[in-house]
Tab-separated table of C-alpha atoms in Angstrom:
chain	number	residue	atom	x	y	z
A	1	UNK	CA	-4.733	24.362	-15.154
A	2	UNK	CA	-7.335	26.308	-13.665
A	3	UNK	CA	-9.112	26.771	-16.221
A	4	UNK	CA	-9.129	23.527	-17.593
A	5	UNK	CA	-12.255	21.897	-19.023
A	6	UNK	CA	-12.432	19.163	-16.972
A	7	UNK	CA	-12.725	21.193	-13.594
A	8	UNK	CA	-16.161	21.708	-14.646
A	9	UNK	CA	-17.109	18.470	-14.525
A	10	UNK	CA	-16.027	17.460	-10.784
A	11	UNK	CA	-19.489	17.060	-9.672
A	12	UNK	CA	-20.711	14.873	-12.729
A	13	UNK	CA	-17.611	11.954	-12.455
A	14	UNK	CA	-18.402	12.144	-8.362
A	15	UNK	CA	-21.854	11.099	-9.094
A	16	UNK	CA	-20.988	8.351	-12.144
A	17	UNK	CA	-18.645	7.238	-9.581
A	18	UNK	CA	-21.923	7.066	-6.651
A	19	UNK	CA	-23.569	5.346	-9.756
A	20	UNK	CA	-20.990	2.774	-10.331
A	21	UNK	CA	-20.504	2.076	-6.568
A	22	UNK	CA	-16.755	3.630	-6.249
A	23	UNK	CA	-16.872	3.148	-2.311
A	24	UNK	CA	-14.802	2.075	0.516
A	25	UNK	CA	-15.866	0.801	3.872
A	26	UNK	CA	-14.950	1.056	7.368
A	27	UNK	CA	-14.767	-1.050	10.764
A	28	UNK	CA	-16.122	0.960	13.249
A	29	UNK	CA	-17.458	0.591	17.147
A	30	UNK	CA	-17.827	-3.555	15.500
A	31	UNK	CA	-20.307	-2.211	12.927
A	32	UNK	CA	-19.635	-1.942	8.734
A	33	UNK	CA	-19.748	1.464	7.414
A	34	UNK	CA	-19.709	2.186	4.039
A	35	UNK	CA	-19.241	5.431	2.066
A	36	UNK	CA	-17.964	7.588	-1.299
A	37	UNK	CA	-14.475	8.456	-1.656
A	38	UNK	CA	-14.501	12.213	-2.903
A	39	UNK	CA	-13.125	12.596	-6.151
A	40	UNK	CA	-11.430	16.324	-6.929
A	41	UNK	CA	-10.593	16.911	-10.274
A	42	UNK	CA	-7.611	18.595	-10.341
A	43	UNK	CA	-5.134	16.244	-10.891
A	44	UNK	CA	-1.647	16.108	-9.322
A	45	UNK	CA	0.663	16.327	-12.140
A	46	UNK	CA	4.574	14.955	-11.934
A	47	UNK	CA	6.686	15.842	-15.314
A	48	UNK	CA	8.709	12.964	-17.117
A	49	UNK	CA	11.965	13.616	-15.606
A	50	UNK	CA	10.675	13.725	-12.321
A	51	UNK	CA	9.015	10.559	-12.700
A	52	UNK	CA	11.528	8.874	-14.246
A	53	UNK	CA	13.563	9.828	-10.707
A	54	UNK	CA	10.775	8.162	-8.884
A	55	UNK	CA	10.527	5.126	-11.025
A	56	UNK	CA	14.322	4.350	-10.164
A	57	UNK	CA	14.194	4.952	-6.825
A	58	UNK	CA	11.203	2.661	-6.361
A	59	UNK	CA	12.607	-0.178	-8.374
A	60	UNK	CA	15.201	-0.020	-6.341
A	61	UNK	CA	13.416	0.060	-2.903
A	62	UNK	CA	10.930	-3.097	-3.736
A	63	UNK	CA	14.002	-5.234	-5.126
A	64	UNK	CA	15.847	-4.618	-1.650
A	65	UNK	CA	12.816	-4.930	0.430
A	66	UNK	CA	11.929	-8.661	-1.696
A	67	UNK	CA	15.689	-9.759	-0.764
A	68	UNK	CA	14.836	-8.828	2.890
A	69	UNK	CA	12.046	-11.468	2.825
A	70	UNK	CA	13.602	-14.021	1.457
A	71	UNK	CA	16.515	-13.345	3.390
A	72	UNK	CA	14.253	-13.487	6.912
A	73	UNK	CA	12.592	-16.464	5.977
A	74	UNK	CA	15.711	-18.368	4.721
A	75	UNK	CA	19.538	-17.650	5.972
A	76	UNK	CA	18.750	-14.003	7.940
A	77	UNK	CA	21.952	-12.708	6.898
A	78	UNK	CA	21.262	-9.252	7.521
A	79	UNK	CA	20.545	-10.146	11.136
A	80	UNK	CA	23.692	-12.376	11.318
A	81	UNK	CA	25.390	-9.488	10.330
A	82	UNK	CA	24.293	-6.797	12.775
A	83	UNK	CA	22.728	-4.744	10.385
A	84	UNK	CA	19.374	-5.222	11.827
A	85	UNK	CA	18.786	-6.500	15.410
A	86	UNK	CA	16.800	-9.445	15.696
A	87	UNK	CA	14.284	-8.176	18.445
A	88	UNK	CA	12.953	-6.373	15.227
A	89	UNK	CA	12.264	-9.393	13.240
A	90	UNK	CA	10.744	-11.997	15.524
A	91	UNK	CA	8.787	-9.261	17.851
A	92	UNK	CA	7.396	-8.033	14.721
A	93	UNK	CA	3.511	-8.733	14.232
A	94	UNK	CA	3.914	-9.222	10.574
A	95	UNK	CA	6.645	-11.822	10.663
A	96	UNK	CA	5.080	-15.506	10.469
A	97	UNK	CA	6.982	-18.678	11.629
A	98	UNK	CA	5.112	-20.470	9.653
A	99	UNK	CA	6.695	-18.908	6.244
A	100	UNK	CA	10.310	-20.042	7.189
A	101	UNK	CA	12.058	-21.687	4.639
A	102	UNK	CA	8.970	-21.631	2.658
A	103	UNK	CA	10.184	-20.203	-1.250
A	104	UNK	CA	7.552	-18.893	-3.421
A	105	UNK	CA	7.433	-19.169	-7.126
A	106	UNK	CA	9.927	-17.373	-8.817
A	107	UNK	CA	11.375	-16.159	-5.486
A	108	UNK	CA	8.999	-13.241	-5.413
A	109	UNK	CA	7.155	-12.229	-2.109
A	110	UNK	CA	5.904	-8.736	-3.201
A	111	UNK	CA	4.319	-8.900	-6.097
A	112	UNK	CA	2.094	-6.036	-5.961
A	113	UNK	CA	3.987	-2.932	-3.752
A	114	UNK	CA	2.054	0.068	-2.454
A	115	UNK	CA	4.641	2.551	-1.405
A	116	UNK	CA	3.320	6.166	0.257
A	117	UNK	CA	5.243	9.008	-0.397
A	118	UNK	CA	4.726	12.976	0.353
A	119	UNK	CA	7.071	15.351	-1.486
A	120	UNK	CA	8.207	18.367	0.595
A	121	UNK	CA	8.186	22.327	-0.138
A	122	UNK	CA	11.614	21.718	-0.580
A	123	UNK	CA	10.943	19.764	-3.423
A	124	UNK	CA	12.252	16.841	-1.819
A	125	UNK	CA	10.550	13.141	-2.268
A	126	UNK	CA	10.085	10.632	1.110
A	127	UNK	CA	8.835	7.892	1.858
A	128	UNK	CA	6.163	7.591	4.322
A	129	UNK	CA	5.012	3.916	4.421
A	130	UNK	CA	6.309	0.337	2.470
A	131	UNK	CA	2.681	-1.294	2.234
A	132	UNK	CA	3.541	-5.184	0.612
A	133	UNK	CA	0.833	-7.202	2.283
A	134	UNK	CA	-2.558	-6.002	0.384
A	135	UNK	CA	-2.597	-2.429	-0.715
A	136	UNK	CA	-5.219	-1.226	-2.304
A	137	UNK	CA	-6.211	2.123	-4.424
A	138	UNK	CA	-4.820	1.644	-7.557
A	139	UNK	CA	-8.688	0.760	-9.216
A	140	UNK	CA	-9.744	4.591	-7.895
A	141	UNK	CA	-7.420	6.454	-10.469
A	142	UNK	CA	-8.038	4.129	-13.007
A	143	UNK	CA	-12.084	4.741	-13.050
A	144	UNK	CA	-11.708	8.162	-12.182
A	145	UNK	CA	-9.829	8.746	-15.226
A	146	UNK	CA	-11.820	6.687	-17.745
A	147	UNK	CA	-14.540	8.949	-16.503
A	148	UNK	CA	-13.051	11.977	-16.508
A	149	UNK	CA	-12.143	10.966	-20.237
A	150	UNK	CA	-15.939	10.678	-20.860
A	151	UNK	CA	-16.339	13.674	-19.251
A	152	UNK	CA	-14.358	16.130	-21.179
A	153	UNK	CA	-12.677	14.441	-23.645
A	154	UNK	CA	-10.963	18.013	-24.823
A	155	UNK	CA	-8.921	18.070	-21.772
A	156	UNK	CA	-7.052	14.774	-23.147
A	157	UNK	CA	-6.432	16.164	-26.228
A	158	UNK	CA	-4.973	18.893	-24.421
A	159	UNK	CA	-2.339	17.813	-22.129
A	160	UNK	CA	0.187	14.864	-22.492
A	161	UNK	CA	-0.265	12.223	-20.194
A	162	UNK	CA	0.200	8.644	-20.157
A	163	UNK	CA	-2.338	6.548	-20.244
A	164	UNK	CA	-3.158	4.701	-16.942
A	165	UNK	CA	-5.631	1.930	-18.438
A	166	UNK	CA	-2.638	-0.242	-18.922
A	167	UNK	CA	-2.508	-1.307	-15.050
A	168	UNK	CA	-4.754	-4.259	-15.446
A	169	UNK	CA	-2.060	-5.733	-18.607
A	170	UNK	CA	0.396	-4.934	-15.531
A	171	UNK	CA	-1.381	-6.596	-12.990
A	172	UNK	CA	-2.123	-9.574	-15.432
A	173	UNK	CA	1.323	-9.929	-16.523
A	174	UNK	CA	2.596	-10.123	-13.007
A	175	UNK	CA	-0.059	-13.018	-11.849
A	176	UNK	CA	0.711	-14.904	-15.191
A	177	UNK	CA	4.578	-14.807	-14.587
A	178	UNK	CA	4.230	-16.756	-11.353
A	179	UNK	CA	1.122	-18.867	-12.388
A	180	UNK	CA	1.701	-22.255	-11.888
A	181	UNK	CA	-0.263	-23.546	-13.991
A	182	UNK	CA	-3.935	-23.432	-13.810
A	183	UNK	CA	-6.539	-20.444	-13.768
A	184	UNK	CA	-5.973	-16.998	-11.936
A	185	UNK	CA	-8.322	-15.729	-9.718
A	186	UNK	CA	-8.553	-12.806	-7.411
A	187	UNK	CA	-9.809	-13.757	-3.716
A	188	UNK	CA	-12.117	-11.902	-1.668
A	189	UNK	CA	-13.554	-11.995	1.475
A	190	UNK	CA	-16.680	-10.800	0.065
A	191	UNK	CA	-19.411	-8.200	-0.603
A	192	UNK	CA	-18.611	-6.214	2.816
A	193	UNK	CA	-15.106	-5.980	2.718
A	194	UNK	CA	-13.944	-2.503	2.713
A	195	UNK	CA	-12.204	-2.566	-0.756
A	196	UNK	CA	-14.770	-4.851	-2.168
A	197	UNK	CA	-15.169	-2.177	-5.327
A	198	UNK	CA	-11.729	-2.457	-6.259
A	199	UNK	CA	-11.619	-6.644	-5.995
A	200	UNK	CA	-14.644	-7.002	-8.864
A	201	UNK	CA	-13.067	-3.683	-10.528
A	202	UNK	CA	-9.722	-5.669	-10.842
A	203	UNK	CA	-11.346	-8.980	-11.736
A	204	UNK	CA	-13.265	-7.702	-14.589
A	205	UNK	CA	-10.240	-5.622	-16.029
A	206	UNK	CA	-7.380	-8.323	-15.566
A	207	UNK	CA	-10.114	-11.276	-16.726
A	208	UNK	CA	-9.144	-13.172	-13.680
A	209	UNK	CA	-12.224	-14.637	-11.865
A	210	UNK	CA	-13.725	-13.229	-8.998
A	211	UNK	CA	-14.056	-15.651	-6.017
A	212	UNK	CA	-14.264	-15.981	-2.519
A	213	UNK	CA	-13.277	-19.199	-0.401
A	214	UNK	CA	-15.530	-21.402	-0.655
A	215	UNK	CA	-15.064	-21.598	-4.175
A	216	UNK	CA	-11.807	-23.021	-3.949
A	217	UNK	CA	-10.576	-26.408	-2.964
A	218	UNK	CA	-7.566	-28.023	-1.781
A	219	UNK	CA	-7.604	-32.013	-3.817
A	220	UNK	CA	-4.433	-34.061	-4.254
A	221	UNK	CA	-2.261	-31.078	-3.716
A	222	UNK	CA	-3.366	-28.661	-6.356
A	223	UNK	CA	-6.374	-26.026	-5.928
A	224	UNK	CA	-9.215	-26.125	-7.800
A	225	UNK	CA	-12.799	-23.401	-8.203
A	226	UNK	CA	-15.444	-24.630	-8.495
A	227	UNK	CA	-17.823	-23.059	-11.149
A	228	UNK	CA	-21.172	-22.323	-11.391
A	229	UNK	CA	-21.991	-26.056	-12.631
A	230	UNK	CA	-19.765	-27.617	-10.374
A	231	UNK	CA	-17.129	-27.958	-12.629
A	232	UNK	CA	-13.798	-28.055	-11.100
A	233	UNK	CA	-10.501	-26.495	-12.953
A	234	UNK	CA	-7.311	-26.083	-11.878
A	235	UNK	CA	-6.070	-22.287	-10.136
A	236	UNK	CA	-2.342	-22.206	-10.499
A	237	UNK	CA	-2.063	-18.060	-9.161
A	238	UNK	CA	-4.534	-16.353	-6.206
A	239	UNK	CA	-4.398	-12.665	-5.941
A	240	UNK	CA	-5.591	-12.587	-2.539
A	241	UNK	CA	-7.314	-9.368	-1.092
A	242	UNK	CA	-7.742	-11.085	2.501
A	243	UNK	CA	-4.649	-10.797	5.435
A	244	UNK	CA	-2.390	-13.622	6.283
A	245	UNK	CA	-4.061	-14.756	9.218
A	246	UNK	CA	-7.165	-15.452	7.685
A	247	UNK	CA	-5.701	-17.279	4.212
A	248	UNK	CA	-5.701	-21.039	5.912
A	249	UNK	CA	-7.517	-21.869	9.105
A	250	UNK	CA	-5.144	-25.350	8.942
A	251	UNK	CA	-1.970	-23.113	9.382
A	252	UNK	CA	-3.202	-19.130	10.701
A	253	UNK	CA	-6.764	-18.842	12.338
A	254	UNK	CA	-8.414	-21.689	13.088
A	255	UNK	CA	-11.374	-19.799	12.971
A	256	UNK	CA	-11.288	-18.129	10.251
A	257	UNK	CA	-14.152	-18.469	7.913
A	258	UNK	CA	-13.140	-16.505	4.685
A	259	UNK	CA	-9.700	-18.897	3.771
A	260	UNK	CA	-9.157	-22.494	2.139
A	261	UNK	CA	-8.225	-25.098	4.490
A	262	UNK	CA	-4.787	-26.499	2.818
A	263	UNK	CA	-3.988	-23.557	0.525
A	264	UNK	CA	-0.839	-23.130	2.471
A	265	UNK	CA	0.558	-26.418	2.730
A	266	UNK	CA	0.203	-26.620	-1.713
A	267	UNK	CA	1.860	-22.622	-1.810
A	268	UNK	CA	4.839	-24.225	0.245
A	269	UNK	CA	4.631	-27.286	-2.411
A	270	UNK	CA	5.168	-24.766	-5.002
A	271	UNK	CA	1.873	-25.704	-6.540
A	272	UNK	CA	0.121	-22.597	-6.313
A	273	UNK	CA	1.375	-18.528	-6.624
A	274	UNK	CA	-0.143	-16.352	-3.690
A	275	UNK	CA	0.198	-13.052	-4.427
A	276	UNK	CA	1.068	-11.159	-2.421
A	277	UNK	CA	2.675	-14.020	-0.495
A	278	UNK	CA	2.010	-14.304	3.343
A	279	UNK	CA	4.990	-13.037	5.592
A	280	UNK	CA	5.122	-10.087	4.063
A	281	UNK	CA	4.296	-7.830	7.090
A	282	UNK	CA	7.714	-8.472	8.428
A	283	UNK	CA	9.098	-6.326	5.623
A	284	UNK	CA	6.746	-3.546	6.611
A	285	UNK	CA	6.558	-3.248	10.047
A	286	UNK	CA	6.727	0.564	10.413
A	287	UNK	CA	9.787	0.085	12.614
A	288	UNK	CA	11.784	-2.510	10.071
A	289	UNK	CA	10.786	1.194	7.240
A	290	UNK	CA	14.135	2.550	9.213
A	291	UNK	CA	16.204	-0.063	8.492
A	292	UNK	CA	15.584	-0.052	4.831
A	293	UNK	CA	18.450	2.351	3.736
A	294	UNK	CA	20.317	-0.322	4.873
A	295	UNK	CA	19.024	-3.073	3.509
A	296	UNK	CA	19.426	-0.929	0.387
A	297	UNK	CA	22.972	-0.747	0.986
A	298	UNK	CA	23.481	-4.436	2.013
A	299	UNK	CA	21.622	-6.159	-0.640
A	300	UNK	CA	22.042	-4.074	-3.454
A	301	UNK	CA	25.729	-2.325	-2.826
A	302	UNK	CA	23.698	1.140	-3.792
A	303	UNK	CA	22.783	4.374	-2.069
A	304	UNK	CA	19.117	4.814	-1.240
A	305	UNK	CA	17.989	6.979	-4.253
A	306	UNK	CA	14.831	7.609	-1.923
A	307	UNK	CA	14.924	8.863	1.047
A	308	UNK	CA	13.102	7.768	4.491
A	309	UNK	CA	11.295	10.811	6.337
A	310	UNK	CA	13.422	11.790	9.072
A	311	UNK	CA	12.869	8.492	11.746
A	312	UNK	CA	14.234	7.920	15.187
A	313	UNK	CA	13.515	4.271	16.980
A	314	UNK	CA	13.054	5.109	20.419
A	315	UNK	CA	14.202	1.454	20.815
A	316	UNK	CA	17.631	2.918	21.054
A	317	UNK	CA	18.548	4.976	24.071
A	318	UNK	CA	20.187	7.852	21.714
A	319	UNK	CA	17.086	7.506	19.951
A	320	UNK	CA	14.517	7.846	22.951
A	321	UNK	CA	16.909	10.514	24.521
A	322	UNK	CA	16.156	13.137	20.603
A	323	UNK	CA	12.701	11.627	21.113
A	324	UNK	CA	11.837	13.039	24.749
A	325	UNK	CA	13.819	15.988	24.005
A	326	UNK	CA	11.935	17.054	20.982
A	327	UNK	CA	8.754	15.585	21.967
A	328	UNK	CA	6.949	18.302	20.739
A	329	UNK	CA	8.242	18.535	17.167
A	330	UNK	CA	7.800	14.771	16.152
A	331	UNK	CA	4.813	12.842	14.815
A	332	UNK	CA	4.782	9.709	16.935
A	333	UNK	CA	3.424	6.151	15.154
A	334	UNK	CA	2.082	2.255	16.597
A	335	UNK	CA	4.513	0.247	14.195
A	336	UNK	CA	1.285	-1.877	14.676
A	337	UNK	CA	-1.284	0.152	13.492
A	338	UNK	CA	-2.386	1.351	9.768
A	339	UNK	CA	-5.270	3.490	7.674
A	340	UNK	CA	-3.787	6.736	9.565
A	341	UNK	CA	-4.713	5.442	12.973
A	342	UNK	CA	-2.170	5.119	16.520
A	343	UNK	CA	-0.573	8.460	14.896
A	344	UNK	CA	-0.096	11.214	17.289
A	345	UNK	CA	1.520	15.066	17.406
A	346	UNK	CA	3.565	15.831	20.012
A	347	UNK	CA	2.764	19.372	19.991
A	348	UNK	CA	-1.343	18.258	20.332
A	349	UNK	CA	-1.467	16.213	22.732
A	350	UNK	CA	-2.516	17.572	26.510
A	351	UNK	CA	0.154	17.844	29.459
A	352	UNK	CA	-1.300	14.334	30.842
A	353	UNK	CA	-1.898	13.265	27.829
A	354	UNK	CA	2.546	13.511	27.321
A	355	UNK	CA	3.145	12.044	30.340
A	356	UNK	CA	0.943	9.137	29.874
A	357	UNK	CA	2.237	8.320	26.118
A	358	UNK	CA	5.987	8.723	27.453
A	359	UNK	CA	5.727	6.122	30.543
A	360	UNK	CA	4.094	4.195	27.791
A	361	UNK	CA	6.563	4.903	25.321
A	362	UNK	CA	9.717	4.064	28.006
A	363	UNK	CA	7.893	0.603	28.760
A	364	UNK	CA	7.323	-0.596	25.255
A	365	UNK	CA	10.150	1.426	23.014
A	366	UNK	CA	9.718	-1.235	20.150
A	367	UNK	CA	6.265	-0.561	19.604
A	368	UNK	CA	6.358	3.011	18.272
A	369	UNK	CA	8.755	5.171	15.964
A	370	UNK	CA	9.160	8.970	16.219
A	371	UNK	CA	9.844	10.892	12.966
A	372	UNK	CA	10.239	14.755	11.910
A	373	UNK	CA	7.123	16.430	10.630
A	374	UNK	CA	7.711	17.168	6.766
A	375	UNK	CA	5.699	20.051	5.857
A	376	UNK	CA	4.112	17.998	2.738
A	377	UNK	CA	3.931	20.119	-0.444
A	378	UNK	CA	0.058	21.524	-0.709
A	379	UNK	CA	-1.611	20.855	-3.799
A	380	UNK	CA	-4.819	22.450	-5.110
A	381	UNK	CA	-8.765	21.120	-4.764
A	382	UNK	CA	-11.921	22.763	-5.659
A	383	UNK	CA	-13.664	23.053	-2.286
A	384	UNK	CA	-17.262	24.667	-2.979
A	385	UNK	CA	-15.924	25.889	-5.912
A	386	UNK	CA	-12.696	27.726	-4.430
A	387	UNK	CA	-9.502	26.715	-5.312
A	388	UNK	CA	-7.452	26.005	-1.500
A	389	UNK	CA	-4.336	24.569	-0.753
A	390	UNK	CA	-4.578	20.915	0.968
A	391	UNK	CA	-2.090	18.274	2.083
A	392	UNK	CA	-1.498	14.886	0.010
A	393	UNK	CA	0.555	12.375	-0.373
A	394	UNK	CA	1.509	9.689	-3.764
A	395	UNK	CA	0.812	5.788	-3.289
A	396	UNK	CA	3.235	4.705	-6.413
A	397	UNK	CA	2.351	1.076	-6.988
A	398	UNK	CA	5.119	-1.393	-8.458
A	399	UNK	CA	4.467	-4.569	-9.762
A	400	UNK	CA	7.281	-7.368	-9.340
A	401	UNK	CA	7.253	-9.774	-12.205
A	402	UNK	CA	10.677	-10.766	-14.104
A	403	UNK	CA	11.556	-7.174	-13.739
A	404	UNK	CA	10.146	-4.362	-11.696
A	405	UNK	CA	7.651	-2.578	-13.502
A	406	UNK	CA	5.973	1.500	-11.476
A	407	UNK	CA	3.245	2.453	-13.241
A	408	UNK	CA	3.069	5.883	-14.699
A	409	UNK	CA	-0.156	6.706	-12.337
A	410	UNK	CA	-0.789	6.357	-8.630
A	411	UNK	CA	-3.463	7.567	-6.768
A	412	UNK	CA	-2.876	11.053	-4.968
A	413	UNK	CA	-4.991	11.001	-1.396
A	414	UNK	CA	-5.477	14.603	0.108
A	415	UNK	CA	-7.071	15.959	3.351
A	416	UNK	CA	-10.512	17.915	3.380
A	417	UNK	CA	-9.266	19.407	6.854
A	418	UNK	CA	-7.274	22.547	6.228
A	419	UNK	CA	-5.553	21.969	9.947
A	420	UNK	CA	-4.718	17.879	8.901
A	421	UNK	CA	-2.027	15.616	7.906
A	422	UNK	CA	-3.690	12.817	7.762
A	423	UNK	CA	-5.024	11.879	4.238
A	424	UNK	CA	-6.282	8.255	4.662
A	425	UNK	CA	-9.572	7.467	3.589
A	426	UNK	CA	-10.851	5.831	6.689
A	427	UNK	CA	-9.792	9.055	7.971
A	428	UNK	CA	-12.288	11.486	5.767
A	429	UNK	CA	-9.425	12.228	2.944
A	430	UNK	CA	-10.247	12.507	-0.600
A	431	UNK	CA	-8.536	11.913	-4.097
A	432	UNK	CA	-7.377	12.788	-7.021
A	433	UNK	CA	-5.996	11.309	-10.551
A	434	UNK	CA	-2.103	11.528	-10.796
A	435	UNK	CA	-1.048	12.726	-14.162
A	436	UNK	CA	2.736	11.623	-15.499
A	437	UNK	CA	3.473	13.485	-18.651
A	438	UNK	CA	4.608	11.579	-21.546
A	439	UNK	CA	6.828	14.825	-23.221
């Protein structure tokens, strides 16, 4: 692999990538920031019989975690049942009153399913993070390898891979199942949002149209855009790229400026698909990602094929009492926060620095998880032309439609720091294609 062709050409598909605008932003001190997302090369490559052990244990996690939705917002068995407590539903800043008893179409909540995983030097696959709101990332492998294809077309002749370009037929295929009958469109908040790339990328490879809210209308109970002439036709699916909160100011934020007054009311009607639909956030809450063995188990009668890093809720006293006692050997996480921020090192962190995130941690227990560091598998980049060792992890993305469908990609983020973890974007990580081979 080190020698292959396309190695060569790292430096060319970063700059057709500057060239085509392959960028991400960030939020920072209240000001927009926006930047290139390094591209290495060398891609991470996962044989067919390993993927095929991924594939299965994904399928399974997203059907369990879309029965935990439905199950929240409708009868709450699982609570009723003592399998999960109930402080960790309704405390939970992704759960929404307002989706109670509200069924989408077809029954489906996550549609589109980012799920992080890091595999271990003992070979070993966890899971990091359940992302079923918005995740992003898939568009960055996709590009990157239609230009790396460009680039040194020998290295595809080569080595047997699948192909990736069929995520957009995916994607498609998923927003048609649930369409209700009407146009599909892909919603964003606009030019400045942070994954703006990927939202026209998406649009122009699934043919949906790319819109943003006030393009869309709420008439007689059905939503309409609005074209260029004025014309009105009917949207019966909305891939929306923009959070809950901000999809209705008649129902979330009243301020919000980005949404369409009365899209909710018609999605509870059943006269529109939302994908992914709002609520979702209850279902990954980083402190609800340690009770999802069990839902595995409860829903599904199965055994987690998958397994959950190492977690400990210091919400329970046997939990907090391995937490303070091993302080200095667990990652600590905000079940709040995401993009690689409100993560902290126990063995980092100052002497006052400890005391003050214990006293906070014994006052609000709910709010953070504790889990064992997993010495993540290093995989190769070309850094100034040396090959080095760097941490990354695998967002697999699975798309609910009649049947789950992971596809044979995902995009591999890595750190540029030699001494990090942490391989989110926002964060200064890179990426890199993720090869499945077909034989």
């Amino acid at each position: 692999m080190k020698n292959m062709d396309l190695c060569r050409h790292t430096d060319t598909v970063n700059e057709l990538l500057a060239r085509y605008g392959v960028k991400f932003g960030i939020y920072k001190n209240n000001e927009f920031h926006e930047q290139l997302f390094p591209f290495d090369a060398v891609p991470r490559v996962i044989d067919k019989e390993e993927f095929a052990y991924l594939e299965k244990g994904l399928k399974q996690r997203v059907m369990a975690l879309n029965c935990f939705i439905r199950d929240i917002y409708g009868e709450k068995q699982i609570v009723r049942d003592h399998v999960v407590p109930e402080e960790f539903i309704f405390a939970s800043s992704g759960y929404l009153a307002q989706c109670e008893g509200v069924l989408p179409p077809k029954g489906i909540y996550a549609h589109i399913a980012g799920i992080d995983l890091v595999q271990g030097k003992n070979d070993e696959w966890y899971i990091l993070e359940d992302n079923l709101r918005v995740p992003s990332g898939a568009s960055y492998p996709m590009i990157a390898r239609d230009l790396c294809r460009k680039s040194s077309p020998s290295t595809f002749k080569e080595y047997h891979i699948e192909d990736n370009r069929n995520y957009a037929q995916l994607l498609r295929n998923t927003m048609d199942y649930v369409n209700t009958g009407g146009h599909t469109v892909i919603l964003t908040p606009g030019r400045y949002n942070a994954a703006y790339f990927e939202h026209s990328y998406l649009a122009e490879k699934t043919g949906a149209h790319l819109v943003t809210g006030n393009q869309l209308i709420v008439e007689n109970d059905y939503l309409y855009f609005i074209d260029y002439s004025g014309k009105k036709e009917r949207v019966g699916a909305v891939y929306r790229r923009i959070s809950d909160e901000y999809l209705d100011p008649m129902n979330f934020k009243e301020e919000s400026l980005i949404g369409i007054p009365h899209i909710y009311d018609i999605f509870r009607k059943g006269n529109v698909a939302l994908l992914n639909a709002p609520g979702n956030g209850v279902a990954d809450d980083k402190g609800i990602y340690y009770f999802v063995p069990k839902m595995i188990r409860y829903y599904l009668d199965e055994e987690p094929i998958l397994q959950n890093a190492p977690t400990y809720l210091p919400f329970y006293e046997q939990d907090m009492a391995y937490v303070l006692e091993h302080f200095d050997h667990l990652v600590l996480k905000d079940v709040a926060e995401a993009g690689g921020y409100g993560v902290v090192f126990g063995d980092k962190m100052t002497k006052e620095e400890k005391e003050n995130f214990i006293g906070l941690l014994k006052k609000e227990p709910r709010r953070f998880i504790a889990q064992e560091i997993i010495d993540f598998k290093d995989i190769d980049i070309l850094d100034q032309g040396q090959w080095v060792p760097r941490k990354a992890d695998l967002r697999a993305f699975v798309l609910m439609g009649e049947e789950p469908v992971v596809w044979k990609s995902g995009l591999t983020r890595f750190s540029r720091n030699p001494d990090s973890f942490i391989v989110n974007s926002s964060q200064g990580g890179g990426f890199k294609d993720t090869w499945v081979l077909s034989q």
